[in-house]
PDB file of C-alpha atoms in Angstrom:
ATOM      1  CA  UNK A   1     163.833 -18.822  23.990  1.00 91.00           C
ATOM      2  CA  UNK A   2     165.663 -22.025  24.418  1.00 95.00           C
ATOM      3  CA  UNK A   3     168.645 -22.462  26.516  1.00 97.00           C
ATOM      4  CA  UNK A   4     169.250 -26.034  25.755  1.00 97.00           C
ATOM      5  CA  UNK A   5     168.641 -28.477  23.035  1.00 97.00           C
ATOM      6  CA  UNK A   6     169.139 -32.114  23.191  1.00 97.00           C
ATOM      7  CA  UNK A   7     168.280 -33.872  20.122  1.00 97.00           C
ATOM      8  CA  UNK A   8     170.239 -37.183  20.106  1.00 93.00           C
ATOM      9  CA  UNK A   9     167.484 -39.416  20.650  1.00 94.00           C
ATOM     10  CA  UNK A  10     165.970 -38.588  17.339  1.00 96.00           C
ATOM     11  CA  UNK A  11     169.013 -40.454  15.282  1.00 95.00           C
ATOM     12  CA  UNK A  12     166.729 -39.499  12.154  1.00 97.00           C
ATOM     13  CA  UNK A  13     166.895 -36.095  12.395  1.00 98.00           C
ATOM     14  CA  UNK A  14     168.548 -34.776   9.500  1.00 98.00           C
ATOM     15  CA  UNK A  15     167.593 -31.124   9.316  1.00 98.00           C
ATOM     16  CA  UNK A  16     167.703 -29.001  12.474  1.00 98.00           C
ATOM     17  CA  UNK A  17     166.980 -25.422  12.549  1.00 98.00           C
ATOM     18  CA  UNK A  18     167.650 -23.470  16.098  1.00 98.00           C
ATOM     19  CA  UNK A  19     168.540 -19.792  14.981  1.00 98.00           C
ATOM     20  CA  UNK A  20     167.808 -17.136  17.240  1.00 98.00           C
ATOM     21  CA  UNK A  21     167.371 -18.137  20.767  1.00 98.00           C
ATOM     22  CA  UNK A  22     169.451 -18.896  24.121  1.00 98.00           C
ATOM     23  CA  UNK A  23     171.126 -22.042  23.498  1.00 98.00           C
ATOM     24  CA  UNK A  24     174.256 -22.548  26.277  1.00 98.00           C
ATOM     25  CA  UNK A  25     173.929 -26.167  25.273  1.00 97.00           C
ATOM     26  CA  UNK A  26     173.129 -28.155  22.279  1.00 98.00           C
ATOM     27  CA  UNK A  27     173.701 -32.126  22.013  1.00 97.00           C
ATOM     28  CA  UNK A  28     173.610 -33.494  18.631  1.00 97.00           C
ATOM     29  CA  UNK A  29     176.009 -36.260  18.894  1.00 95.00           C
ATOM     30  CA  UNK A  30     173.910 -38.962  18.229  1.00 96.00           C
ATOM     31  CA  UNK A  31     172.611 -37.698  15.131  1.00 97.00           C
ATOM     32  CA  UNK A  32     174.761 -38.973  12.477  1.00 96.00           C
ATOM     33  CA  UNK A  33     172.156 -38.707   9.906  1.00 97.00           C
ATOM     34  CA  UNK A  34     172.296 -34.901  10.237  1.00 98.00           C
ATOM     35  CA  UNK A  35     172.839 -33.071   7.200  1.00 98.00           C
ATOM     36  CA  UNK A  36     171.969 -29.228   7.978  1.00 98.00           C
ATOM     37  CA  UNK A  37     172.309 -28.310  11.517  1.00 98.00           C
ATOM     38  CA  UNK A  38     171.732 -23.996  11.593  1.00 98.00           C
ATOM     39  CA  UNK A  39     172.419 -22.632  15.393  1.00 98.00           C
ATOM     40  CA  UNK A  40     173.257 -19.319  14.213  1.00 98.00           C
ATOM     41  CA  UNK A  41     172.584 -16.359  16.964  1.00 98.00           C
ATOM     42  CA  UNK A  42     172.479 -18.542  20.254  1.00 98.00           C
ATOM     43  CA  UNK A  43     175.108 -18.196  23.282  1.00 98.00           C
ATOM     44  CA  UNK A  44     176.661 -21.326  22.477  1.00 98.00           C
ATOM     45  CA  UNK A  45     180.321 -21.652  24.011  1.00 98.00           C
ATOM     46  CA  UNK A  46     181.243 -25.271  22.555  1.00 97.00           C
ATOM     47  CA  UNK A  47     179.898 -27.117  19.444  1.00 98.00           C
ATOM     48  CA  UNK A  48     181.178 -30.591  18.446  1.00 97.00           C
ATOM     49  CA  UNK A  49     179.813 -31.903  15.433  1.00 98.00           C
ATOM     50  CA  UNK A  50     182.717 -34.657  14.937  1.00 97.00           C
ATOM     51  CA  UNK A  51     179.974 -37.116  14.821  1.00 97.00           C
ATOM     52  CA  UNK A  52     177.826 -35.620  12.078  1.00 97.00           C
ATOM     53  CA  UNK A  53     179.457 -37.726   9.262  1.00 97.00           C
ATOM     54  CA  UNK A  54     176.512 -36.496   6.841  1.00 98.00           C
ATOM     55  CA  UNK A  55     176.879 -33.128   7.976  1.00 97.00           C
ATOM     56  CA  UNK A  56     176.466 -31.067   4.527  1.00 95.00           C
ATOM     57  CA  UNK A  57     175.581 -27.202   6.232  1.00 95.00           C
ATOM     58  CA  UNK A  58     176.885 -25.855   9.218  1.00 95.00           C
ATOM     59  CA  UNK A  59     175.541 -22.475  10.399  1.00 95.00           C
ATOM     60  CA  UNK A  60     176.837 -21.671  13.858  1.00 96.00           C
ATOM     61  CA  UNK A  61     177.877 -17.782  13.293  1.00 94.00           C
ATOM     62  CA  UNK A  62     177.034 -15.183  15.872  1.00 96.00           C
ATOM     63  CA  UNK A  63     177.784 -17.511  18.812  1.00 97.00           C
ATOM     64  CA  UNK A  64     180.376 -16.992  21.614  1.00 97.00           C
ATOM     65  CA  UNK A  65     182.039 -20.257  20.415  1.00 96.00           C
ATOM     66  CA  UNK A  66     185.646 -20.870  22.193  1.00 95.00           C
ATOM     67  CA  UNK A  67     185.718 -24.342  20.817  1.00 95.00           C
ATOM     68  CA  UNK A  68     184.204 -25.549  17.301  1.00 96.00           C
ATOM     69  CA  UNK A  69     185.457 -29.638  16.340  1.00 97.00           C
ATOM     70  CA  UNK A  70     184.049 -30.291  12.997  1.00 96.00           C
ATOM     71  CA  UNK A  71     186.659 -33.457  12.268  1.00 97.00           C
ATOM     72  CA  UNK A  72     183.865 -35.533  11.027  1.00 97.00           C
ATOM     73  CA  UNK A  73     185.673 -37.587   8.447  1.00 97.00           C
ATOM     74  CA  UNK A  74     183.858 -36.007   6.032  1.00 96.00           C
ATOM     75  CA  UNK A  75     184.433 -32.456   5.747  1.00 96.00           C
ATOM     76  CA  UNK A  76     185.158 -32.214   1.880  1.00 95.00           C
ATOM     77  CA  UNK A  77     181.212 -32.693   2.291  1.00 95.00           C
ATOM     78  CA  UNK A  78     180.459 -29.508   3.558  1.00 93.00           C
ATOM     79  CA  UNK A  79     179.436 -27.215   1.249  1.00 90.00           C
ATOM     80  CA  UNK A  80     178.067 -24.196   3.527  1.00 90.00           C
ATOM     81  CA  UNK A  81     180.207 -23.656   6.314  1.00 90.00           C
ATOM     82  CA  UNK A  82     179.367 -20.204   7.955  1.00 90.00           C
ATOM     83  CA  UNK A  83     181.152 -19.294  10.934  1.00 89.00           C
ATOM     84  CA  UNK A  84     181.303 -15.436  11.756  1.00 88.00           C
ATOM     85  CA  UNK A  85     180.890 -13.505  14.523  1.00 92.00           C
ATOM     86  CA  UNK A  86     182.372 -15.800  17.493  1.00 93.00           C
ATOM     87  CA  UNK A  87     185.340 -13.497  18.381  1.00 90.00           C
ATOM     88  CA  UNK A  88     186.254 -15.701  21.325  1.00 91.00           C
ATOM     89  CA  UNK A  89     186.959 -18.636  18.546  1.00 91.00           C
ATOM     90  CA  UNK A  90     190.556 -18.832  17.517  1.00 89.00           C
ATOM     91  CA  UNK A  91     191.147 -22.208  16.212  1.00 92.00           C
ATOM     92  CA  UNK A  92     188.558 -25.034  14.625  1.00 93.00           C
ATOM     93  CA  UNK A  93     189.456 -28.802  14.626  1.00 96.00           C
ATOM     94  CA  UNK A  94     189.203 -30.045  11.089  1.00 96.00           C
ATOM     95  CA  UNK A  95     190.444 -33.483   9.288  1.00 97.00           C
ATOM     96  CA  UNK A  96     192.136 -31.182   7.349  1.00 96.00           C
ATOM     97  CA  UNK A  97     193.836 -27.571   7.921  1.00 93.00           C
ATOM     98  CA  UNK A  98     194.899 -27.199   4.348  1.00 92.00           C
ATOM     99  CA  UNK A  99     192.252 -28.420   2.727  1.00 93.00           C
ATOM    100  CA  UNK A 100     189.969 -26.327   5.110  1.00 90.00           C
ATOM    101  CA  UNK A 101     191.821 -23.251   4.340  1.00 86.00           C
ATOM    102  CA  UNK A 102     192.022 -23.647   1.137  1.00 87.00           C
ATOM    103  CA  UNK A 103     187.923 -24.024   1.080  1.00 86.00           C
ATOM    104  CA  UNK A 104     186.766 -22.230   3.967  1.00 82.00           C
ATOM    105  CA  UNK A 105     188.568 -18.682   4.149  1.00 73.00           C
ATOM    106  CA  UNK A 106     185.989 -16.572   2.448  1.00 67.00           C
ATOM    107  CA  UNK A 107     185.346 -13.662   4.749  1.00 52.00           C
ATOM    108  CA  UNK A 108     181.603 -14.559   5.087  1.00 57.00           C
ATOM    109  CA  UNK A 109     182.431 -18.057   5.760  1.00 62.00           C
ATOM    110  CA  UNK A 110     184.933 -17.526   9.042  1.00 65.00           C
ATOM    111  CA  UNK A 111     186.574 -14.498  11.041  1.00 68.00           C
ATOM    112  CA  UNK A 112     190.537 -14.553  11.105  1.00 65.00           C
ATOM    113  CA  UNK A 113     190.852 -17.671  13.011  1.00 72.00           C
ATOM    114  CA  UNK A 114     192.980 -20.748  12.032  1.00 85.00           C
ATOM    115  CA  UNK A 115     192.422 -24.507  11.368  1.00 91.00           C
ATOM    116  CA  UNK A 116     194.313 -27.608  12.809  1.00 94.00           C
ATOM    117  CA  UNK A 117     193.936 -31.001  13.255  1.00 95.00           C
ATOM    118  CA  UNK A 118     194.405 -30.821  16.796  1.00 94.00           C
ATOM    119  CA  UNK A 119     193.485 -27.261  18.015  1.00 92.00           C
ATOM    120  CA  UNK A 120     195.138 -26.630  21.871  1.00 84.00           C
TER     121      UNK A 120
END
């Protein structure tokens, strides 16, 4: 029943797990040898995993995300990318928006929302 998570003093951490509690908050910044982060069911608002340059899985569906900033440097890298159910989510930064479209537009990967380099 966590509300908050704040990870980024273990910079080792590659695998993090946090499905199904009350995160508000979750700090990962400093863990840029994260490869799978899941945060899926949580009441998280904001996620910013622009720092994850290893970041290979990224499970943050059924959230109440407004704001999602996955321009990592690396997102060709990303191979699960599941980001449903945040209906309050209309745009997600990306190094890419045609790339990311082009990849990421299966209807279990995102809801109807759009990608840009620099979201307003």
């Amino acid at each position: 029943q966590l509300t908050s998570l704040d990870v980024s003093g273990a910079t080792a951490l590659t695998h993090l797990i946090c499905h199904y509690n009350h995160l508000t908050n979750l700090e990962v910044s400093n863990n840029t040898a994260l490869t799978s982060l899941g945060c899926s069911s949580n009441h998280l608002t904001t996620l910013d995993v622009s720092n994850n340059t290893a970041l290979n899985n990224l499970e943050c569906h059924y959230n109440q995300l407004t704001t999602l900033d996955v321009r990592n440097g690396n997102n060709t890298n990303i191979t699960t990318f599941t980001c449903t159910n945040n209906p309050n989510l209309t745009c997600i930064n990306v190094d890419n928006a045609a790339w990311s479209t082009a990849n990421w537009t299966n209807s279990w990967v995102i809801d109807p929302h759009y990608f840009s380099e620099q979201c307003p």
